[in-house]
Tab-separated table of C-alpha atoms and ligand atoms in Angstrom:
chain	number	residue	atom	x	y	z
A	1	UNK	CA	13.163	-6.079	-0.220
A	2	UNK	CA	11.411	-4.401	-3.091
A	3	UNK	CA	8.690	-2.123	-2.634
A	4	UNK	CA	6.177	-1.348	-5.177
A	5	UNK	CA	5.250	2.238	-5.535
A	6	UNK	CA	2.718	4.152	-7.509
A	7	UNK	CA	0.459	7.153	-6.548
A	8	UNK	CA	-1.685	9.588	-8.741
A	9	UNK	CA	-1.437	13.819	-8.891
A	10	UNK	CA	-2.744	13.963	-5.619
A	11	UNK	CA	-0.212	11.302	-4.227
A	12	UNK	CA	2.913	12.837	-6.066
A	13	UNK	CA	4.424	14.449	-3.388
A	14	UNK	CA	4.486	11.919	-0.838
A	15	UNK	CA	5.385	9.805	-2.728
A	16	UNK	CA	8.608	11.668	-3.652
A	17	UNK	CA	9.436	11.738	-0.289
A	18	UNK	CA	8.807	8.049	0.569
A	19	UNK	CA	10.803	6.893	-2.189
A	20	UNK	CA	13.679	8.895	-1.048
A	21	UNK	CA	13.213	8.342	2.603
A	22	UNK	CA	12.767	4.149	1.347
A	23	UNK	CA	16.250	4.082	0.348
A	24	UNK	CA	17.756	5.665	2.996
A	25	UNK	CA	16.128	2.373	5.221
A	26	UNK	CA	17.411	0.183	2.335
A	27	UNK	CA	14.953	-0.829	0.431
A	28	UNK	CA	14.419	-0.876	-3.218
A	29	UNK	CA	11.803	0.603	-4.870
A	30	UNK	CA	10.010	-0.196	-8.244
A	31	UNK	CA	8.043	3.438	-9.307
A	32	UNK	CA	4.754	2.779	-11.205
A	33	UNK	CA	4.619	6.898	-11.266
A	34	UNK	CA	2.824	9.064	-12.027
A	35	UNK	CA	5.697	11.476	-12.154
A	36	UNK	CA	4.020	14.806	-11.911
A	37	UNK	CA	1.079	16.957	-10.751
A	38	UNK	CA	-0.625	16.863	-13.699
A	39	UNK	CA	-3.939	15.226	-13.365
A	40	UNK	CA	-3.962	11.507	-13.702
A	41	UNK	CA	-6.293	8.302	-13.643
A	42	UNK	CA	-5.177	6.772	-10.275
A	43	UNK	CA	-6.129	3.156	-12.073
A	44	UNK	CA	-3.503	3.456	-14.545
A	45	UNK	CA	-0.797	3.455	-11.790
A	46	UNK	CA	-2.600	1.668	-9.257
A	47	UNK	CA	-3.465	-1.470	-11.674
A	48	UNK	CA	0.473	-2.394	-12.159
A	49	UNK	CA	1.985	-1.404	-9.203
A	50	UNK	CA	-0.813	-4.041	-7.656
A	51	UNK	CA	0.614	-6.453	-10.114
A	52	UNK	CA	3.614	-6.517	-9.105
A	53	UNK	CA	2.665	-7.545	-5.470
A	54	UNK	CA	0.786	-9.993	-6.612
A	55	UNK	CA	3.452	-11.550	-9.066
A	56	UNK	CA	5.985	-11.449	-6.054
A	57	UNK	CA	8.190	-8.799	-7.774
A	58	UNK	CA	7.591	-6.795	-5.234
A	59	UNK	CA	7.341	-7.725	-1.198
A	60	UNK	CA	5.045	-5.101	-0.727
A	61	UNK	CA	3.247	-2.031	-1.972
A	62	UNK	CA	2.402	1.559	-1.084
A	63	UNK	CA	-0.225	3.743	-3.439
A	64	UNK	CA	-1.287	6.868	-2.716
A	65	UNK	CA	-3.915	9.047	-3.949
A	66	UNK	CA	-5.987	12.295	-2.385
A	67	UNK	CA	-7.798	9.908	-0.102
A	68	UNK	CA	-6.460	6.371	-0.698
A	69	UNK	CA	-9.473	4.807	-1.536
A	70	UNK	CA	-9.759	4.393	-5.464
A	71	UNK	CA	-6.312	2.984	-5.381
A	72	UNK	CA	-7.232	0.600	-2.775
A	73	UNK	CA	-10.694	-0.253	-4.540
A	74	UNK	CA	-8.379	-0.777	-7.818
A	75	UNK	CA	-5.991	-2.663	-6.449
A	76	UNK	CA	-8.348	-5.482	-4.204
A	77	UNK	CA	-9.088	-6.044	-7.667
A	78	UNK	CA	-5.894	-7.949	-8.571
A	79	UNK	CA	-6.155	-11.580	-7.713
A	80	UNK	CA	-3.555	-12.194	-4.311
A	81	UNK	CA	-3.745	-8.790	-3.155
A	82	UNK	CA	-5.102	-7.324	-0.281
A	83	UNK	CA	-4.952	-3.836	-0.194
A	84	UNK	CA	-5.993	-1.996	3.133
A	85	UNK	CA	-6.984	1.547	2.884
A	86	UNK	CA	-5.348	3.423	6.249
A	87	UNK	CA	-5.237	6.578	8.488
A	88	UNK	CA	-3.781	5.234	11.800
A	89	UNK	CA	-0.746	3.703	12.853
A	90	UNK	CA	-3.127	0.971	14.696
A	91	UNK	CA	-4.980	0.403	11.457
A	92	UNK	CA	-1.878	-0.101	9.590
A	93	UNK	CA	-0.440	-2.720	12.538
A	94	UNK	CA	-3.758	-4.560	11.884
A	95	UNK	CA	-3.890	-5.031	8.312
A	96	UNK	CA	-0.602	-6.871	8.766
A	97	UNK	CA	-1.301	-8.003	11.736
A	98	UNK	CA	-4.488	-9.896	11.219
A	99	UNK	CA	-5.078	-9.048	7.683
A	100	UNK	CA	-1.974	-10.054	6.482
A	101	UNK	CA	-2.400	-7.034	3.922
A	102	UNK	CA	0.104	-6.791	1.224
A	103	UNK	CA	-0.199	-2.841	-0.155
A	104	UNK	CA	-1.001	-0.132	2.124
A	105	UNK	CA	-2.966	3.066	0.919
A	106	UNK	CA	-4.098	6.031	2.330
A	107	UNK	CA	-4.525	9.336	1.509
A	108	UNK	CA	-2.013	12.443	1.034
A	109	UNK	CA	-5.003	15.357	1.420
A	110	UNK	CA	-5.801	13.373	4.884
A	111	UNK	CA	-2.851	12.882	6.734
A	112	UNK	CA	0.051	14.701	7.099
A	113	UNK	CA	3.785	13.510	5.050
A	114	UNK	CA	4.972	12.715	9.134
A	115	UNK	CA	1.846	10.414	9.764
A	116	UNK	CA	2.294	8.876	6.392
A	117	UNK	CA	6.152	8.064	6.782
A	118	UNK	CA	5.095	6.481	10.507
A	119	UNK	CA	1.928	3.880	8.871
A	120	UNK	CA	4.855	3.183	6.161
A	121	UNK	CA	6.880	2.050	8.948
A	122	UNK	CA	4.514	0.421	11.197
A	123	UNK	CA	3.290	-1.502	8.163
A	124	UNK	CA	6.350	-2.775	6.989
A	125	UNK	CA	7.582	-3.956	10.059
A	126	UNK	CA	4.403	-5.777	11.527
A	127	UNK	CA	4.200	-9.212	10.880
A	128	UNK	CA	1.478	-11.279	9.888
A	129	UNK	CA	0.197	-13.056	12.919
A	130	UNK	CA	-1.289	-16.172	11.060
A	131	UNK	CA	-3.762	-18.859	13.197
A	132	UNK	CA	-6.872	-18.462	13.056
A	133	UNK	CA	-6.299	-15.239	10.302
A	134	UNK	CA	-4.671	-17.396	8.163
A	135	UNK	CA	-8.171	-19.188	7.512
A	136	UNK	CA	-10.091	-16.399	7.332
A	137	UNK	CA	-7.630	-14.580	4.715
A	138	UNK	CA	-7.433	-17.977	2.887
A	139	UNK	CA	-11.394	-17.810	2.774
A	140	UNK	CA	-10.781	-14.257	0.651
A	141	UNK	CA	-9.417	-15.778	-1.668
A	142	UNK	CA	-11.272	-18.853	-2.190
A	143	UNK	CA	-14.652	-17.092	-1.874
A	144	UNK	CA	-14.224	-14.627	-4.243
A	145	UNK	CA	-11.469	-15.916	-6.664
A	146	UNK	CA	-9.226	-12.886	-6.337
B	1	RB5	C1	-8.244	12.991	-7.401
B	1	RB5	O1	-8.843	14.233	-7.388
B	1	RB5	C2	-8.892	12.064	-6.366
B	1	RB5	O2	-10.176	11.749	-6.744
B	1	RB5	C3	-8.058	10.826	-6.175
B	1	RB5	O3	-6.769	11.186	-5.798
B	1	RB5	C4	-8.517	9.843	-5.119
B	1	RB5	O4	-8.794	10.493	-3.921
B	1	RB5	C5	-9.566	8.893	-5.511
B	1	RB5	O5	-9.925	7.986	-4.768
């Protein structure tokens, strides 16, 4: 499956180590960068690496900035994504879970590189349980047109 990456200065680092840590579990990953510390715009990386989700060229996606939330805010704003901004392994089990979320963020100056790797994991391998979340996810889309 391919996984669409981006993060911004603040996100670098993790996401250096997800990547790597990504392809040892076999996945491919497409990088929207950044690719350094230097200080960045997180809606310049966030923006594409949301559009890929959305245009299925990617299964799912992972952005990370110092707290996760202006590349979740940026990215809710692609129509057909639904980003969910996490901190727990229970959060990230319930935005696939019931959510059906398709990019996880969170924060790298929040949680540790260990508790990031284990949401990663938790959220890629939690299905969406569907019923009655599938019409109230549906209603997302059709209520607000993106
Ligand atoms: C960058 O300093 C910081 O504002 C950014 O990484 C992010 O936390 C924004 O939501």
């Amino acid at each position: 499956m391919n996984i669409s990456i981006a993060s911004d200065h603040a996100g670098y680092e993790y996401k250096k180590a997800i990547i790597e840590w990504l392809k040892t579990e076999g996945y491919n990953v497409i990088d929207f960068g950044t690719n350094s510390q230097e200080s960045c715009d997180y809606p310049d990386y966030a923006f594409p690496a949301a559009e890929a989700v959305a245009n299925h060229s990617a299964g799912f996606g992972i952005i990370i900035c110092g707290t996760g939330i202006g590349m979740c805010i940026t990215a809710n704003k692609v129509n057909g994504v639904r980003a969910a901004n996490c901190m727990t392994p229970e959060m990230a089990r319930l935005a696939r879970f019931h959510n059906d979320a398709n990019i996880l963020t969170f924060g790298a100056r929040l949680i540790s590189l260990e508790q990031a790797k284990e949401l990663v994991k938790v959220f890629l391998h939690t299905e969406f349980e569907g019923g009655r979340h599938t019409t109230r996810v549906e209603k997302i889309h059709l209520l607000t047109g993106c």
